[in-house]
mmCIF file with all atom_site columns, C-alpha atoms in Angstrom:
data_model
loop_
_atom_site.group_PDB
_atom_site.id
_atom_site.type_symbol
_atom_site.label_atom_id
_atom_site.label_alt_id
_atom_site.label_comp_id
_atom_site.label_asym_id
_atom_site.label_entity_id
_atom_site.label_seq_id
_atom_site.pdbx_PDB_ins_code
_atom_site.Cartn_x
_atom_site.Cartn_y
_atom_site.Cartn_z
_atom_site.occupancy
_atom_site.B_iso_or_equiv
_atom_site.pdbx_formal_charge
_atom_site.auth_seq_id
_atom_site.auth_comp_id
_atom_site.auth_asym_id
_atom_site.auth_atom_id
_atom_site.pdbx_PDB_model_num
ATOM 1   C CA . GLN V 1 1   ? 122.589 90.676  119.525 1.00 86.00 ? 1250 GLN V CA 1
ATOM 2   C CA . VAL V 1 2   ? 121.477 93.494  117.256 1.00 94.00 ? 1251 VAL V CA 1
ATOM 3   C CA . GLN V 1 3   ? 121.468 97.191  118.123 1.00 97.00 ? 1252 GLN V CA 1
ATOM 4   C CA . LEU V 1 4   ? 119.045 99.510  116.344 1.00 98.00 ? 1253 LEU V CA 1
ATOM 5   C CA . VAL V 1 5   ? 119.235 103.260 115.751 1.00 98.00 ? 1254 VAL V CA 1
ATOM 6   C CA . GLU V 1 6   ? 116.402 105.180 114.126 1.00 98.00 ? 1255 GLU V CA 1
ATOM 7   C CA . SER V 1 7   ? 116.689 108.466 112.272 1.00 98.00 ? 1256 SER V CA 1
ATOM 8   C CA . GLY V 1 8   ? 114.680 110.640 109.933 1.00 98.00 ? 1257 GLY V CA 1
ATOM 9   C CA . GLY V 1 9   ? 111.967 111.897 112.219 1.00 97.00 ? 1258 GLY V CA 1
ATOM 10  C CA . GLY V 1 10  ? 110.954 115.536 112.332 1.00 97.00 ? 1259 GLY V CA 1
ATOM 11  C CA . LEU V 1 11  ? 108.209 118.055 111.812 1.00 98.00 ? 1260 LEU V CA 1
ATOM 12  C CA . VAL V 1 12  ? 106.108 117.855 108.676 1.00 98.00 ? 1261 VAL V CA 1
ATOM 13  C CA . GLN V 1 13  ? 102.858 119.418 107.541 1.00 98.00 ? 1262 GLN V CA 1
ATOM 14  C CA . ALA V 1 14  ? 99.799  117.282 107.080 1.00 98.00 ? 1263 ALA V CA 1
ATOM 15  C CA . GLY V 1 15  ? 99.883  115.714 103.646 1.00 98.00 ? 1264 GLY V CA 1
ATOM 16  C CA . GLY V 1 16  ? 103.655 115.681 103.621 1.00 98.00 ? 1265 GLY V CA 1
ATOM 17  C CA . SER V 1 17  ? 106.136 112.821 103.594 1.00 98.00 ? 1266 SER V CA 1
ATOM 18  C CA . LEU V 1 18  ? 109.009 111.523 105.673 1.00 98.00 ? 1267 LEU V CA 1
ATOM 19  C CA . ARG V 1 19  ? 111.327 108.574 105.396 1.00 98.00 ? 1268 ARG V CA 1
ATOM 20  C CA . LEU V 1 20  ? 112.515 106.932 108.566 1.00 98.00 ? 1269 LEU V CA 1
ATOM 21  C CA . SER V 1 21  ? 115.646 104.821 108.637 1.00 98.00 ? 1270 SER V CA 1
ATOM 22  C CA . CYS V 1 22  ? 116.772 102.207 111.117 1.00 98.00 ? 1271 CYS V CA 1
ATOM 23  C CA . ALA V 1 23  ? 120.391 101.126 111.055 1.00 98.00 ? 1272 ALA V CA 1
ATOM 24  C CA . ALA V 1 24  ? 121.310 97.820  112.630 1.00 97.00 ? 1273 ALA V CA 1
ATOM 25  C CA . THR V 1 25  ? 124.659 96.764  114.030 1.00 96.00 ? 1274 THR V CA 1
ATOM 26  C CA . GLY V 1 26  ? 125.649 93.419  115.484 1.00 92.00 ? 1275 GLY V CA 1
ATOM 27  C CA . GLY V 1 27  ? 123.944 90.158  114.686 1.00 86.00 ? 1276 GLY V CA 1
ATOM 28  C CA . THR V 1 28  ? 123.026 88.987  111.215 1.00 92.00 ? 1277 THR V CA 1
ATOM 29  C CA . PHE V 1 29  ? 120.594 91.581  109.907 1.00 94.00 ? 1278 PHE V CA 1
ATOM 30  C CA . SER V 1 30  ? 119.116 89.352  107.223 1.00 92.00 ? 1279 SER V CA 1
ATOM 31  C CA . SER V 1 31  ? 118.047 86.822  109.852 1.00 93.00 ? 1280 SER V CA 1
ATOM 32  C CA . TYR V 1 32  ? 115.692 89.281  111.537 1.00 95.00 ? 1281 TYR V CA 1
ATOM 33  C CA . ILE V 1 33  ? 112.146 90.170  110.715 1.00 96.00 ? 1282 ILE V CA 1
ATOM 34  C CA . MET V 1 34  ? 111.999 93.935  111.090 1.00 97.00 ? 1283 MET V CA 1
ATOM 35  C CA . GLY V 1 35  ? 109.102 96.015  112.290 1.00 98.00 ? 1284 GLY V CA 1
ATOM 36  C CA . TRP V 1 36  ? 108.080 99.593  112.910 1.00 98.00 ? 1285 TRP V CA 1
ATOM 37  C CA . PHE V 1 37  ? 105.899 100.559 115.844 1.00 98.00 ? 1286 PHE V CA 1
ATOM 38  C CA . ARG V 1 38  ? 104.707 103.907 117.147 1.00 98.00 ? 1287 ARG V CA 1
ATOM 39  C CA . GLN V 1 39  ? 103.514 105.389 120.390 1.00 98.00 ? 1288 GLN V CA 1
ATOM 40  C CA . ALA V 1 40  ? 101.606 108.632 120.739 1.00 97.00 ? 1289 ALA V CA 1
ATOM 41  C CA . PRO V 1 41  ? 101.315 110.465 124.069 1.00 94.00 ? 1290 PRO V CA 1
ATOM 42  C CA . GLY V 1 42  ? 98.825  108.773 126.351 1.00 95.00 ? 1291 GLY V CA 1
ATOM 43  C CA . LYS V 1 43  ? 98.400  105.821 124.013 1.00 97.00 ? 1292 LYS V CA 1
ATOM 44  C CA . GLU V 1 44  ? 99.773  102.322 123.904 1.00 97.00 ? 1293 GLU V CA 1
ATOM 45  C CA . ARG V 1 45  ? 102.478 101.390 121.468 1.00 97.00 ? 1294 ARG V CA 1
ATOM 46  C CA . GLU V 1 46  ? 100.993 100.055 118.256 1.00 98.00 ? 1295 GLU V CA 1
ATOM 47  C CA . PHE V 1 47  ? 102.193 98.051  115.304 1.00 98.00 ? 1296 PHE V CA 1
ATOM 48  C CA . VAL V 1 48  ? 102.768 99.965  112.070 1.00 98.00 ? 1297 VAL V CA 1
ATOM 49  C CA . ALA V 1 49  ? 104.513 97.666  109.595 1.00 98.00 ? 1298 ALA V CA 1
ATOM 50  C CA . ALA V 1 50  ? 106.782 94.650  109.293 1.00 97.00 ? 1299 ALA V CA 1
ATOM 51  C CA . ILE V 1 51  ? 108.956 93.105  106.621 1.00 97.00 ? 1300 ILE V CA 1
ATOM 52  C CA . GLY V 1 52  ? 110.350 89.627  106.146 1.00 94.00 ? 1301 GLY V CA 1
ATOM 53  C CA . TRP V 1 53  ? 113.938 88.551  105.758 1.00 87.00 ? 1302 TRP V CA 1
ATOM 54  C CA . ILE V 1 54  ? 114.434 89.450  102.131 1.00 81.00 ? 1303 ILE V CA 1
ATOM 55  C CA . GLY V 1 55  ? 111.648 91.962  101.845 1.00 72.00 ? 1304 GLY V CA 1
ATOM 56  C CA . GLY V 1 56  ? 109.245 89.805  99.924  1.00 79.00 ? 1305 GLY V CA 1
ATOM 57  C CA . THR V 1 57  ? 106.638 89.797  102.649 1.00 94.00 ? 1306 THR V CA 1
ATOM 58  C CA . THR V 1 58  ? 105.252 92.956  104.190 1.00 97.00 ? 1307 THR V CA 1
ATOM 59  C CA . LEU V 1 59  ? 102.453 93.632  106.633 1.00 97.00 ? 1308 LEU V CA 1
ATOM 60  C CA . TYR V 1 60  ? 100.763 96.908  107.522 1.00 98.00 ? 1309 TYR V CA 1
ATOM 61  C CA . ALA V 1 61  ? 98.363  98.231  110.061 1.00 98.00 ? 1310 ALA V CA 1
ATOM 62  C CA . ASP V 1 62  ? 95.066  99.188  108.469 1.00 98.00 ? 1311 ASP V CA 1
ATOM 63  C CA . SER V 1 63  ? 95.567  102.793 109.543 1.00 98.00 ? 1312 SER V CA 1
ATOM 64  C CA . VAL V 1 64  ? 98.668  103.203 107.358 1.00 98.00 ? 1313 VAL V CA 1
ATOM 65  C CA . LYS V 1 65  ? 97.934  100.827 104.493 1.00 98.00 ? 1314 LYS V CA 1
ATOM 66  C CA . GLY V 1 66  ? 98.343  102.576 101.153 1.00 98.00 ? 1315 GLY V CA 1
ATOM 67  C CA . ARG V 1 67  ? 100.229 105.500 102.688 1.00 98.00 ? 1316 ARG V CA 1
ATOM 68  C CA . PHE V 1 68  ? 103.279 103.913 104.328 1.00 98.00 ? 1317 PHE V CA 1
ATOM 69  C CA . SER V 1 69  ? 105.810 101.589 102.763 1.00 98.00 ? 1318 SER V CA 1
ATOM 70  C CA . ILE V 1 70  ? 108.377 99.461  104.551 1.00 98.00 ? 1319 ILE V CA 1
ATOM 71  C CA . SER V 1 71  ? 111.532 98.265  102.835 1.00 97.00 ? 1320 SER V CA 1
ATOM 72  C CA . ARG V 1 72  ? 114.934 96.924  103.731 1.00 96.00 ? 1321 ARG V CA 1
ATOM 73  C CA . ASP V 1 73  ? 118.447 96.943  102.326 1.00 96.00 ? 1322 ASP V CA 1
ATOM 74  C CA . ASN V 1 74  ? 120.218 93.928  103.768 1.00 95.00 ? 1323 ASN V CA 1
ATOM 75  C CA . PRO V 1 75  ? 123.730 94.823  102.508 1.00 95.00 ? 1324 PRO V CA 1
ATOM 76  C CA . LYS V 1 76  ? 123.324 98.177  104.294 1.00 97.00 ? 1325 LYS V CA 1
ATOM 77  C CA . ASN V 1 77  ? 121.757 96.604  107.400 1.00 97.00 ? 1326 ASN V CA 1
ATOM 78  C CA . THR V 1 78  ? 118.980 99.170  107.202 1.00 97.00 ? 1327 THR V CA 1
ATOM 79  C CA . VAL V 1 79  ? 115.207 99.141  107.219 1.00 97.00 ? 1328 VAL V CA 1
ATOM 80  C CA . TYR V 1 80  ? 113.135 102.082 106.030 1.00 98.00 ? 1329 TYR V CA 1
ATOM 81  C CA . LEU V 1 81  ? 109.648 103.388 106.532 1.00 98.00 ? 1330 LEU V CA 1
ATOM 82  C CA . ARG V 1 82  ? 108.414 105.714 103.835 1.00 98.00 ? 1331 ARG V CA 1
ATOM 83  C CA . MET V 1 83  ? 105.450 107.709 105.102 1.00 98.00 ? 1332 MET V CA 1
ATOM 84  C CA . ASN V 1 84  ? 103.270 109.609 102.627 1.00 98.00 ? 1333 ASN V CA 1
ATOM 85  C CA . SER V 1 85  ? 100.091 111.635 103.065 1.00 98.00 ? 1334 SER V CA 1
ATOM 86  C CA . LEU V 1 86  ? 100.839 112.112 106.722 1.00 98.00 ? 1335 LEU V CA 1
ATOM 87  C CA . LYS V 1 87  ? 97.992  112.978 109.046 1.00 98.00 ? 1336 LYS V CA 1
ATOM 88  C CA . PRO V 1 88  ? 98.070  114.636 112.474 1.00 97.00 ? 1337 PRO V CA 1
ATOM 89  C CA . GLU V 1 89  ? 97.093  111.287 113.987 1.00 97.00 ? 1338 GLU V CA 1
ATOM 90  C CA . ASP V 1 90  ? 100.335 109.786 112.648 1.00 98.00 ? 1339 ASP V CA 1
ATOM 91  C CA . ALA V 1 91  ? 102.310 111.923 115.087 1.00 98.00 ? 1340 ALA V CA 1
ATOM 92  C CA . ALA V 1 92  ? 104.158 109.686 117.526 1.00 98.00 ? 1341 ALA V CA 1
ATOM 93  C CA . VAL V 1 93  ? 107.514 108.335 118.509 1.00 98.00 ? 1342 VAL V CA 1
ATOM 94  C CA . TYR V 1 94  ? 108.389 105.694 115.950 1.00 98.00 ? 1343 TYR V CA 1
ATOM 95  C CA . TYR V 1 95  ? 110.384 102.672 116.998 1.00 98.00 ? 1344 TYR V CA 1
ATOM 96  C CA . CYS V 1 96  ? 112.257 100.140 114.954 1.00 98.00 ? 1345 CYS V CA 1
ATOM 97  C CA . ALA V 1 97  ? 112.271 96.574  116.262 1.00 98.00 ? 1346 ALA V CA 1
ATOM 98  C CA . ALA V 1 98  ? 113.769 93.222  115.339 1.00 97.00 ? 1347 ALA V CA 1
ATOM 99  C CA . ARG V 1 99  ? 112.364 89.742  115.734 1.00 95.00 ? 1348 ARG V CA 1
ATOM 100 C CA . GLN V 1 100 ? 114.347 86.587  115.203 1.00 92.00 ? 1349 GLN V CA 1
ATOM 101 C CA . PRO V 1 101 ? 112.302 83.467  114.530 1.00 89.00 ? 1350 PRO V CA 1
ATOM 102 C CA . PRO V 1 102 ? 111.393 81.133  116.052 1.00 89.00 ? 1351 PRO V CA 1
ATOM 103 C CA . ARG V 1 103 ? 110.768 83.795  118.696 1.00 88.00 ? 1352 ARG V CA 1
ATOM 104 C CA . SER V 1 104 ? 107.408 85.432  118.217 1.00 88.00 ? 1353 SER V CA 1
ATOM 105 C CA . ASP V 1 105 ? 108.221 88.625  120.078 1.00 94.00 ? 1354 ASP V CA 1
ATOM 106 C CA . TYR V 1 106 ? 110.286 91.621  119.035 1.00 96.00 ? 1355 TYR V CA 1
ATOM 107 C CA . ALA V 1 107 ? 113.240 91.331  121.378 1.00 95.00 ? 1356 ALA V CA 1
ATOM 108 C CA . TYR V 1 108 ? 115.314 94.249  120.136 1.00 97.00 ? 1357 TYR V CA 1
ATOM 109 C CA . TRP V 1 109 ? 114.248 97.885  120.009 1.00 98.00 ? 1358 TRP V CA 1
ATOM 110 C CA . GLY V 1 110 ? 115.693 101.205 119.007 1.00 98.00 ? 1359 GLY V CA 1
ATOM 111 C CA . GLN V 1 111 ? 115.438 104.388 121.037 1.00 97.00 ? 1360 GLN V CA 1
ATOM 112 C CA . GLY V 1 112 ? 112.772 105.910 118.803 1.00 98.00 ? 1361 GLY V CA 1
ATOM 113 C CA . THR V 1 113 ? 112.482 108.949 116.581 1.00 98.00 ? 1362 THR V CA 1
ATOM 114 C CA . GLN V 1 114 ? 109.840 111.647 116.937 1.00 98.00 ? 1363 GLN V CA 1
ATOM 115 C CA . VAL V 1 115 ? 107.437 112.405 114.114 1.00 98.00 ? 1364 VAL V CA 1
ATOM 116 C CA . THR V 1 116 ? 105.325 115.525 114.462 1.00 98.00 ? 1365 THR V CA 1
ATOM 117 C CA . VAL V 1 117 ? 102.593 116.369 111.961 1.00 98.00 ? 1366 VAL V CA 1
ATOM 118 C CA . SER V 1 118 ? 101.142 119.856 111.935 1.00 96.00 ? 1367 SER V CA 1
ATOM 119 C CA . SER V 1 119 ? 97.628  120.443 110.688 1.00 90.00 ? 1368 SER V CA 1
#
């Protein structure tokens, strides 16, 4: 069973950048598909990005495509989310999650890291 801990959140001005990290312990990191999700106050949690086992396959929500980039470093058991050109509507708690095929759901979640974007 994998445990996930996010870091890197904070306050940034609109147009700025942040890089979130998610460190995994336990389990075999390279066997998990990793994803980032976010939840803003009063809104449902939404998908942001996902990356396959060795990083060759990535998927993004339309709202972040071209601005965010997901990557992973399997030897370091870490997944990253580089966020550029941040907008106030990107403000949310960002969660890292892990999915282990053949399961279709993300069974493992971190505690979240807050991203605040000032206009």
